[in-house]
Coordinates of N, CA and C in Angstrom, one line a residue:
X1 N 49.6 3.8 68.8 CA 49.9 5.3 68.9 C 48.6 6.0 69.3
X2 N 48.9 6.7 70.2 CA 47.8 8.0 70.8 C 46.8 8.6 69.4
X3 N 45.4 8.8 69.5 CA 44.3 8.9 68.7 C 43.7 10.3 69.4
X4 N 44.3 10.7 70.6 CA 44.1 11.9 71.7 C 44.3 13.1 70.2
X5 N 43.0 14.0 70.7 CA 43.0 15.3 69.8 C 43.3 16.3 71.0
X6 N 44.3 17.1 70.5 CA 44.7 18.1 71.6 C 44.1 19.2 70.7
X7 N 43.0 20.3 72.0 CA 42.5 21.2 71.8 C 43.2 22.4 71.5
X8 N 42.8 23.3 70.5 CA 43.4 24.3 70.2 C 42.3 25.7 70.3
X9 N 41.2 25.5 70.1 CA 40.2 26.6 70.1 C 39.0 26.1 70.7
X10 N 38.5 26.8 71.0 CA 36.9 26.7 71.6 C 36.3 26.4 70.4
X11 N 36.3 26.6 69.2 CA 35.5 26.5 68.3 C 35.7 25.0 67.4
X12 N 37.0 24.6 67.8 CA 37.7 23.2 67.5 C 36.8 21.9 68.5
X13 N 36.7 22.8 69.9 CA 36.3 21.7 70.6 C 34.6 21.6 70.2
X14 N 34.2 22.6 70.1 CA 32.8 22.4 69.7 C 32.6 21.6 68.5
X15 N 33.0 21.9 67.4 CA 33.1 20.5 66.2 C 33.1 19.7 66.7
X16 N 34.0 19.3 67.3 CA 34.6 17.8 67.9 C 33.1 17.3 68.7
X17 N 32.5 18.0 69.4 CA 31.5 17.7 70.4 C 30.4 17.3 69.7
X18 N 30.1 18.4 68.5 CA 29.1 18.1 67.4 C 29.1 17.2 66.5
X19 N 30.4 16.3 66.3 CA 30.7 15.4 64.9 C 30.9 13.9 65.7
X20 N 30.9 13.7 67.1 CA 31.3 12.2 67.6 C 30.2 12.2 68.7
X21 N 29.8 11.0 68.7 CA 28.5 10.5 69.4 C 29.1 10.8 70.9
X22 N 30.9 10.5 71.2 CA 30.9 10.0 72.8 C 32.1 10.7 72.4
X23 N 32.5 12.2 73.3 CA 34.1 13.2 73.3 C 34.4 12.5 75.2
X24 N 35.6 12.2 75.3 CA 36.5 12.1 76.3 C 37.3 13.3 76.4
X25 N 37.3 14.3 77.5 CA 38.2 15.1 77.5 C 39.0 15.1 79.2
X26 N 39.7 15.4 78.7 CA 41.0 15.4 79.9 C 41.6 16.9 80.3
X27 N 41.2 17.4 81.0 CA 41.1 18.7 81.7 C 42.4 19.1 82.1
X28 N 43.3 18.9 81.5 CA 45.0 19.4 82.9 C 45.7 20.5 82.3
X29 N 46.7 20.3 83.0 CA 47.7 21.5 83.5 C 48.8 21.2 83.5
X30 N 50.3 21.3 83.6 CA 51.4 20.8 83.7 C 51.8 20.5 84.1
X31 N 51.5 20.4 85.5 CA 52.1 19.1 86.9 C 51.3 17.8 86.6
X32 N 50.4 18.0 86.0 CA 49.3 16.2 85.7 C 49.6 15.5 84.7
X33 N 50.6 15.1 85.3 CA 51.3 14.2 84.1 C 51.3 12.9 84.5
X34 N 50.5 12.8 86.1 CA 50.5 10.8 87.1 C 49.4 10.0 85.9
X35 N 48.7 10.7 85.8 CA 47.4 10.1 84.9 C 47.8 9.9 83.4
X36 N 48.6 10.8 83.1 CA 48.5 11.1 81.1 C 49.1 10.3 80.1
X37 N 49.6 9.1 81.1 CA 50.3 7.4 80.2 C 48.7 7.1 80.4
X38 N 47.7 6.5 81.2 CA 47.0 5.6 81.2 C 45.6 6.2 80.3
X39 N 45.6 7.5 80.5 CA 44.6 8.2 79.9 C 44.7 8.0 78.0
X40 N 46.7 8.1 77.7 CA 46.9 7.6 76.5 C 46.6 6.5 75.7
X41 N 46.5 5.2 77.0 CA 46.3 3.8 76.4 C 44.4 3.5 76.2
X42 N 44.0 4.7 77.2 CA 42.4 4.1 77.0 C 42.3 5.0 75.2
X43 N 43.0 5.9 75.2 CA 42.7 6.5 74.1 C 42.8 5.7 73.1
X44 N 44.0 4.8 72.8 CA 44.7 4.3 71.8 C 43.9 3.2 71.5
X45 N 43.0 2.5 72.8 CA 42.7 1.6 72.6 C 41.1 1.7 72.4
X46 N 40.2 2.9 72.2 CA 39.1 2.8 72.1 C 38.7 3.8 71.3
X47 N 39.4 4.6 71.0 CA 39.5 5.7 70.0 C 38.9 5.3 68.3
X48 N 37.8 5.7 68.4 CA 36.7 4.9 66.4 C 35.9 6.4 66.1
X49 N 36.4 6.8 64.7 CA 36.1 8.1 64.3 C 34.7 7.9 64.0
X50 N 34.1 9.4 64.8 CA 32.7 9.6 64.6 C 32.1 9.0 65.6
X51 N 32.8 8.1 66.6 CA 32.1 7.4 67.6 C 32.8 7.7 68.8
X52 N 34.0 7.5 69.5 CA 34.2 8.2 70.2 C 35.3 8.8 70.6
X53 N 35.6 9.8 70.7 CA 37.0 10.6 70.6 C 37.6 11.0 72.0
X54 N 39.0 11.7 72.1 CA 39.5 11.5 73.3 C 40.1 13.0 72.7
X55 N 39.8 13.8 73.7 CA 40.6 15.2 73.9 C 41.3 15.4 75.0
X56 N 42.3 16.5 74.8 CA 42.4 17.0 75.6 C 43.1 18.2 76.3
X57 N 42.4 19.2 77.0 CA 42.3 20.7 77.0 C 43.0 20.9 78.3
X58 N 44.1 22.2 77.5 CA 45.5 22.2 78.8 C 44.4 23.9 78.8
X59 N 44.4 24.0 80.2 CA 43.4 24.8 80.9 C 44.3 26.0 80.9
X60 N 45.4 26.2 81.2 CA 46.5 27.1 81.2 C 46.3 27.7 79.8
X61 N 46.2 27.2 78.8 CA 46.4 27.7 77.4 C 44.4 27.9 76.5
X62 N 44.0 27.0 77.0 CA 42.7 27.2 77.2 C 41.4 27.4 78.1
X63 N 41.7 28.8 78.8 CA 40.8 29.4 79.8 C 39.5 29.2 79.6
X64 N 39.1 29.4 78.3 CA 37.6 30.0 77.9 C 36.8 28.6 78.4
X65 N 37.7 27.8 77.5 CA 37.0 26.7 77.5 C 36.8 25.7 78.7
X66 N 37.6 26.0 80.0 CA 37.8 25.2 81.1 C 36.7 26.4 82.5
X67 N 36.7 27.7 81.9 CA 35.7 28.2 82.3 C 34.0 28.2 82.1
X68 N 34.0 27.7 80.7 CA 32.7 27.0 79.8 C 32.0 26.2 81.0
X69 N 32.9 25.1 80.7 CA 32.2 23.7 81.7 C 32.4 23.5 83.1
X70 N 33.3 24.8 83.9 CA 33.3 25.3 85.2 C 34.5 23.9 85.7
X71 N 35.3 23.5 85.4 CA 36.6 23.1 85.9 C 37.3 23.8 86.8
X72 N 37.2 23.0 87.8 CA 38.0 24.0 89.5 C 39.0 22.9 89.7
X73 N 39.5 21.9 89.3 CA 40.3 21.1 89.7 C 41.2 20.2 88.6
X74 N 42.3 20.2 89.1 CA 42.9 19.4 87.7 C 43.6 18.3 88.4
X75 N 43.8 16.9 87.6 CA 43.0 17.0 86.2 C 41.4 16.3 86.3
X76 N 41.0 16.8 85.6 CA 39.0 17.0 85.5 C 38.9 16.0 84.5
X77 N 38.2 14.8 84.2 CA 38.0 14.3 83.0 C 36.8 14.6 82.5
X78 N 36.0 14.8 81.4 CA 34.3 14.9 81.2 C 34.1 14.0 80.2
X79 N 33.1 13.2 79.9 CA 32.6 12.8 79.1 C 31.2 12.8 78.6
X80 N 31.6 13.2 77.3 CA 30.0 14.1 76.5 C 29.3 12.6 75.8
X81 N 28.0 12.9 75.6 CA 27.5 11.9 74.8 C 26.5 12.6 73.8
X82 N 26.9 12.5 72.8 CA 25.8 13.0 71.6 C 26.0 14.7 72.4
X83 N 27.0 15.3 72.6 CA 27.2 16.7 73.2 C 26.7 17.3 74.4
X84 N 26.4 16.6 75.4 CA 26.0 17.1 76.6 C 26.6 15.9 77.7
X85 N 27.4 16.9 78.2 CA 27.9 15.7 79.4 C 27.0 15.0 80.4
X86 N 27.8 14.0 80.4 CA 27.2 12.6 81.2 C 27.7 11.8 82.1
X87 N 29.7 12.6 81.8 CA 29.6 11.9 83.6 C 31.3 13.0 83.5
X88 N 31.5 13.1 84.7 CA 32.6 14.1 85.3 C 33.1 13.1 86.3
X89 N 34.4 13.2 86.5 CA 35.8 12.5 86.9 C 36.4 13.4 87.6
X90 N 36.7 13.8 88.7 CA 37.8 14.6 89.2 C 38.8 13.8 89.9
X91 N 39.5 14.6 89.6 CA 41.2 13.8 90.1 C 42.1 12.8 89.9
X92 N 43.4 12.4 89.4 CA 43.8 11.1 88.8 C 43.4 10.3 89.6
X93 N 42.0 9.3 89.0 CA 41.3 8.0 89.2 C 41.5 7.2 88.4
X94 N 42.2 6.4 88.0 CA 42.2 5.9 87.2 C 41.0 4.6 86.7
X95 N 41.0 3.5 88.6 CA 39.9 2.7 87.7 C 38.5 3.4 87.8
X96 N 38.0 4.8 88.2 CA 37.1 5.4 88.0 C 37.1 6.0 86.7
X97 N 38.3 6.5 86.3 CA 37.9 6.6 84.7 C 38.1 5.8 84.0
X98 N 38.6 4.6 84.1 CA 38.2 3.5 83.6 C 37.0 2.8 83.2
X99 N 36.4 2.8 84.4 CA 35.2 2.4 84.3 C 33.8 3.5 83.5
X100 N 34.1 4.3 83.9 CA 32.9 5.3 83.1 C 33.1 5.2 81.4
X101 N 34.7 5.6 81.0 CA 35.1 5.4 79.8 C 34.4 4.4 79.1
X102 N 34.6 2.8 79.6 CA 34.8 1.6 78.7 C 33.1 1.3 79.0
X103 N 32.0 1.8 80.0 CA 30.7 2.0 80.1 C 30.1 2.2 78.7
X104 N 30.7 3.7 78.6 CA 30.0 4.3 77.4 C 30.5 3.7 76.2
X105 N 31.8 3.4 75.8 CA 32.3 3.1 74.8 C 31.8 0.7 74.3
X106 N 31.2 0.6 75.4 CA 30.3 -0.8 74.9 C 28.9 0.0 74.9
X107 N 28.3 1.0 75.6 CA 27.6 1.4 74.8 C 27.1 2.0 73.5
X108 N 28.5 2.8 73.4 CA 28.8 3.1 72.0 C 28.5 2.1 70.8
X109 N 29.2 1.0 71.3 CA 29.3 0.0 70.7 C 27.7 -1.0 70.0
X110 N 27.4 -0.8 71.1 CA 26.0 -1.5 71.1 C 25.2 -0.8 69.9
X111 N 25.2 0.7 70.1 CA 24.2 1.7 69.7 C 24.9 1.3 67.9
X112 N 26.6 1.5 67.7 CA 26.5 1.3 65.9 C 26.2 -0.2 65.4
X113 N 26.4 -1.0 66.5 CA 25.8 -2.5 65.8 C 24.1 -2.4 65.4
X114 N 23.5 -1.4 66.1 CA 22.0 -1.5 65.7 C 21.2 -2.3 65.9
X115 N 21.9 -2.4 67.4 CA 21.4 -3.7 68.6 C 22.1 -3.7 69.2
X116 N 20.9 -3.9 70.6 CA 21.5 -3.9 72.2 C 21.9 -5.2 72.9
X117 N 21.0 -5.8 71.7 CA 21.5 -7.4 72.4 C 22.7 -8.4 72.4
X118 N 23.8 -7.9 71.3 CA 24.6 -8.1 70.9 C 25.8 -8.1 71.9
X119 N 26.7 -8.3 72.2 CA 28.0 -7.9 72.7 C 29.1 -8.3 71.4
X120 N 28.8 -9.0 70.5 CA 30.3 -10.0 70.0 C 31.2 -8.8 69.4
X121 N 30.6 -8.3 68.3 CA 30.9 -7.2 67.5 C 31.8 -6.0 68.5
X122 N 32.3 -6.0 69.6 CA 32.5 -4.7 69.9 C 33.6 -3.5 69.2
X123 N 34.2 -4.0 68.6 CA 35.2 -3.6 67.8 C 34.8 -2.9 65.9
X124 N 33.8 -3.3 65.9 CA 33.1 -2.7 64.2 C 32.1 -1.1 64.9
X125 N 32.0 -0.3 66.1 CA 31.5 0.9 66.0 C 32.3 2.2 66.0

């Protein structure tokens, strides 16, 4: 089951940005629905509270917030780390956001094992 937090306020998304090491957000609108099965499964599948979280902000209903981070195109993916983004995605790519996603999230990984040398553990951060 989907672990995706759908945004409701500007002030919801900022917690969220402030409380998890690594926010996934997914930028769309109501025709971008080619991407929003596969964006569900990276969710479902990497989704670890306090470490990294998956949003996502329907731009139609949240202006402020899609004007914040200057989104001109949907769907826009961003991904924050420790609250300052670190990498931007435009357009359904999938293995492009695949790959940036599952980057950070063995990073992730690495960082709560408390060692970089590790790989085995990737599932305990």
């Amino acid at each position: 089951m989907s672990k995706t937090v759908h945004v409701e306020s500007p002030s919801q998304f900022s917690q969220i940005l402030s409380s998890s090491r690594v926010v996934v957000t997914d930028y769309w609108c109501g025709p971008c629905k080619t991407i929003a099965p596969f964006y569900e499964q990276l969710s479902s599948q990497l989704s670890r509270p306090n470490q990294i979280t998956f949003t996502k902000v329907n731009v139609d209903q949240q202006s402020q917030i899609a004007q914040t981070y200057g989104i001109t195109a949907m769907p826009t993916f961003m991904i924050f780390k420790n609250g300052k983004e670190s990498k931007r995605v435009r357009g359904a790519n999938p293995k492009e956001l695949d790959a940036a996603v599952k980057s950070l999230a063995a990073e992730a990984s690495a960082a709560g094992e408390g060692s970089s040398s590790s790989a085995s553990g990737s599932d305990t951060w």
